[in-house]
Tab-separated table of C-alpha atoms in Angstrom:
chain	number	residue	atom	x	y	z
A	1	GLU	CA	11.946	22.533	-5.089
A	2	CYS	CA	9.537	19.818	-4.064
A	3	VAL	CA	10.146	16.587	-2.209
A	4	ARG	CA	9.632	13.678	-4.595
A	5	LYS	CA	11.125	10.757	-2.659
A	6	ILE	CA	10.576	9.751	0.965
A	7	SER	CA	11.952	6.821	2.890
A	8	LEU	CA	10.190	6.244	6.213
A	9	PHE	CA	11.634	4.113	8.994
A	10	ASP	CA	10.686	4.007	12.647
A	11	GLU	CA	10.344	1.628	15.542
A	12	ARG	CA	6.990	3.164	16.426
A	13	PRO	CA	3.908	2.617	14.273
A	14	PHE	CA	2.763	5.024	11.584
A	15	GLU	CA	-0.948	5.796	11.731
A	16	HIS	CA	-3.408	6.733	8.982
A	17	ASP	CA	-3.275	10.426	9.957
A	18	PHE	CA	0.497	10.430	9.492
A	19	PHE	CA	0.159	9.173	5.911
A	20	PHE	CA	-2.545	11.771	5.280
A	21	GLN	CA	-0.134	14.495	6.434
A	22	ILE	CA	2.586	13.082	4.159
A	23	SER	CA	0.240	13.258	1.165
A	24	GLN	CA	-0.740	16.840	1.989
A	25	SER	CA	2.779	18.052	2.783
A	26	PHE	CA	4.387	16.460	-0.275
A	27	PRO	CA	1.767	16.580	-3.035
A	28	LEU	CA	4.274	15.765	-5.808
A	29	LEU	CA	5.616	12.648	-4.096
A	30	GLU	CA	6.786	10.071	-6.653
A	31	LYS	CA	8.535	7.429	-4.556
A	32	LEU	CA	7.622	6.163	-1.080
A	33	ILE	CA	9.612	3.537	0.801
A	34	LEU	CA	8.203	2.282	4.090
A	35	ILE	CA	10.145	0.228	6.630
A	36	ASN	CA	8.198	-0.469	9.811
A	37	GLN	CA	7.506	-3.764	11.577
A	38	LYS	CA	5.135	-2.348	14.209
A	39	PRO	CA	1.340	-2.758	13.905
A	40	GLN	CA	-0.773	0.362	13.726
A	41	ASN	CA	-2.135	1.292	17.177
A	42	ASN	CA	-5.313	3.089	16.172
A	43	LYS	CA	-6.579	0.378	13.803
A	44	GLN	CA	-8.721	-1.431	16.376
A	45	LEU	CA	-9.850	1.828	17.988
A	46	ARG	CA	-11.147	3.101	14.621
A	47	LYS	CA	-13.077	-0.137	14.126
A	48	LEU	CA	-14.705	0.229	17.546
A	49	LYS	CA	-15.675	3.850	16.911
A	50	ASN	CA	-16.657	3.074	13.299
A	51	GLN	CA	-14.670	6.113	12.221
A	52	ASN	CA	-14.657	7.228	8.646
A	53	LEU	CA	-11.184	8.045	7.417
A	54	SER	CA	-10.145	10.485	4.760
A	55	ILE	CA	-9.047	8.580	1.685
A	56	ILE	CA	-5.419	9.402	1.034
A	57	GLN	CA	-4.324	10.228	-2.501
A	58	TYR	CA	-0.827	10.265	-3.938
A	59	PRO	CA	-1.592	11.510	-7.473
A	60	TYR	CA	2.034	11.486	-8.702
A	61	LEU	CA	3.256	8.345	-6.968
A	62	LEU	CA	5.254	6.169	-9.358
A	63	GLN	CA	6.782	3.710	-6.915
A	64	LEU	CA	5.699	2.276	-3.558
A	65	ASP	CA	7.880	-0.100	-1.556
A	66	ILE	CA	6.143	-1.810	1.367
A	67	SER	CA	8.202	-5.005	1.147
A	68	ARG	CA	9.692	-4.418	4.617
A	69	ALA	CA	6.506	-3.257	6.314
A	70	TYR	CA	4.086	-4.901	8.730
A	71	LYS	CA	0.827	-6.330	7.342
A	72	ASP	CA	-1.207	-3.326	8.560
A	73	TYR	CA	0.591	-1.129	6.034
A	74	TYR	CA	-0.477	-3.435	3.203
A	75	GLU	CA	-4.056	-2.720	4.255
A	76	GLN	CA	-3.224	0.981	4.560
A	77	PHE	CA	-1.997	1.225	0.967
A	78	LEU	CA	-3.988	-1.484	-0.827
A	79	PHE	CA	-7.483	-0.908	0.585
A	80	ASP	CA	-9.378	1.674	-1.455
A	81	ASN	CA	-11.262	2.937	1.616
A	82	LYS	CA	-7.910	4.144	3.005
A	83	THR	CA	-5.739	5.016	-0.003
A	84	CYS	CA	-6.356	5.734	-3.676
A	85	LEU	CA	-3.273	4.772	-5.666
A	86	PRO	CA	-2.676	6.344	-9.087
A	87	ASP	CA	-2.668	4.361	-12.319
A	88	SER	CA	0.553	2.653	-13.419
A	89	VAL	CA	2.195	2.597	-10.005
A	90	ARG	CA	5.083	0.181	-9.411
A	91	VAL	CA	4.798	-1.710	-6.119
A	92	TYR	CA	7.289	-3.809	-4.183
A	93	MET	CA	5.707	-6.207	-1.676
A	94	ASN	CA	6.273	-9.352	0.339
A	95	TYR	CA	4.128	-12.014	-1.362
A	96	ARG	CA	3.084	-13.739	1.870
A	97	LEU	CA	1.912	-10.485	3.494
A	98	ALA	CA	0.121	-9.301	0.352
A	99	LYS	CA	-1.641	-12.666	0.084
A	100	LYS	CA	-2.716	-12.462	3.728
A	101	ALA	CA	-3.923	-8.838	3.557
A	102	THR	CA	-5.911	-9.471	0.360
A	103	ARG	CA	-7.279	-12.852	1.499
A	104	ASN	CA	-5.505	-14.830	-1.192
A	105	PHE	CA	-5.955	-12.020	-3.736
A	106	ARG	CA	-9.734	-12.171	-3.612
A	107	ARG	CA	-10.645	-9.266	-1.316
A	108	ILE	CA	-12.891	-6.650	-2.951
A	109	SER	CA	-11.538	-3.658	-0.972
A	110	SER	CA	-8.026	-4.064	-2.382
A	111	ARG	CA	-8.943	-5.025	-5.947
A	112	ASN	CA	-9.199	-1.419	-7.271
A	113	ASN	CA	-5.732	-0.369	-6.148
A	114	CYS	CA	-4.173	-3.644	-7.293
A	115	ALA	CA	-5.771	-3.218	-10.719
A	116	LYS	CA	-3.907	0.098	-11.096
A	117	MET	CA	-0.463	-1.441	-10.693
A	118	SER	CA	1.745	-1.726	-13.770
A	119	PHE	CA	4.587	-3.596	-12.100
A	120	VAL	CA	4.585	-5.803	-9.009
A	121	HIS	CA	7.733	-7.185	-7.473
A	122	PHE	CA	6.939	-9.851	-4.890
A	123	HIS	CA	9.906	-10.500	-2.642
A	124	TYR	CA	10.590	-14.174	-1.917
A	125	GLN	CA	8.206	-15.524	-4.567
A	126	SER	CA	8.760	-16.623	-8.138
A	127	ASN	CA	5.719	-18.802	-8.930
A	128	PHE	CA	2.273	-17.240	-8.998
A	129	PRO	CA	-1.245	-18.715	-9.101
A	130	ASP	CA	-3.244	-18.236	-12.303
A	131	HIS	CA	-5.907	-16.068	-10.642
A	132	LEU	CA	-3.280	-13.460	-9.721
A	133	LYS	CA	-3.497	-11.965	-13.224
A	134	ASP	CA	-7.221	-11.315	-12.641
A	135	TYR	CA	-6.408	-9.343	-9.502
A	136	PHE	CA	-3.548	-7.407	-11.129
A	137	PRO	CA	-4.776	-7.224	-14.753
A	138	HIS	CA	-2.247	-4.600	-15.937
A	139	ALA	CA	0.802	-5.692	-13.949
A	140	LYS	CA	3.980	-7.448	-14.874
A	141	PHE	CA	5.319	-9.674	-12.100
A	142	PHE	CA	8.897	-10.025	-10.918
C-alpha cells in the first residue's frame, strides 16, 4: 500500500530538498500537514548562490495544511518556482502569513498555485478584500 497522508512536525527547519524527497518517496500523497515554526536555513544561501531548484510536484495532493507553519513554508508551497500544486487542491492557511508571503495577494510568483485552489480556509480571518477573488478565482473561502 502507498502512503497517502503525512503530518510533519519538527523543531528544526525543513528545507526544499526534504520536500523534494517527500514528493519522490510518496508519489500518491493526498494530504500533507506541516507544523514547523522555524525558518528555512538554506533560503538565503540559495539566493546568494543563485541556485536553481527542482520544482516539486504533488500530482495527487488534495489537501495541504500550512496554517501552523512559518512564513517560509508559504513561499515553499505557494511560489510556482518551488512547487507546482495540482488543480482543485484544498488549502488551510493563516491569513496574515499568506498575505505577507504573497505581498497582499498581488505577487506574480504565487498567483498560479493560488489559482488552482478550490477551497481556502484562512485561520483567524472572516472578512476578505474584494481583490482576493481575482487571486483565487476558483476557490471558496472559509
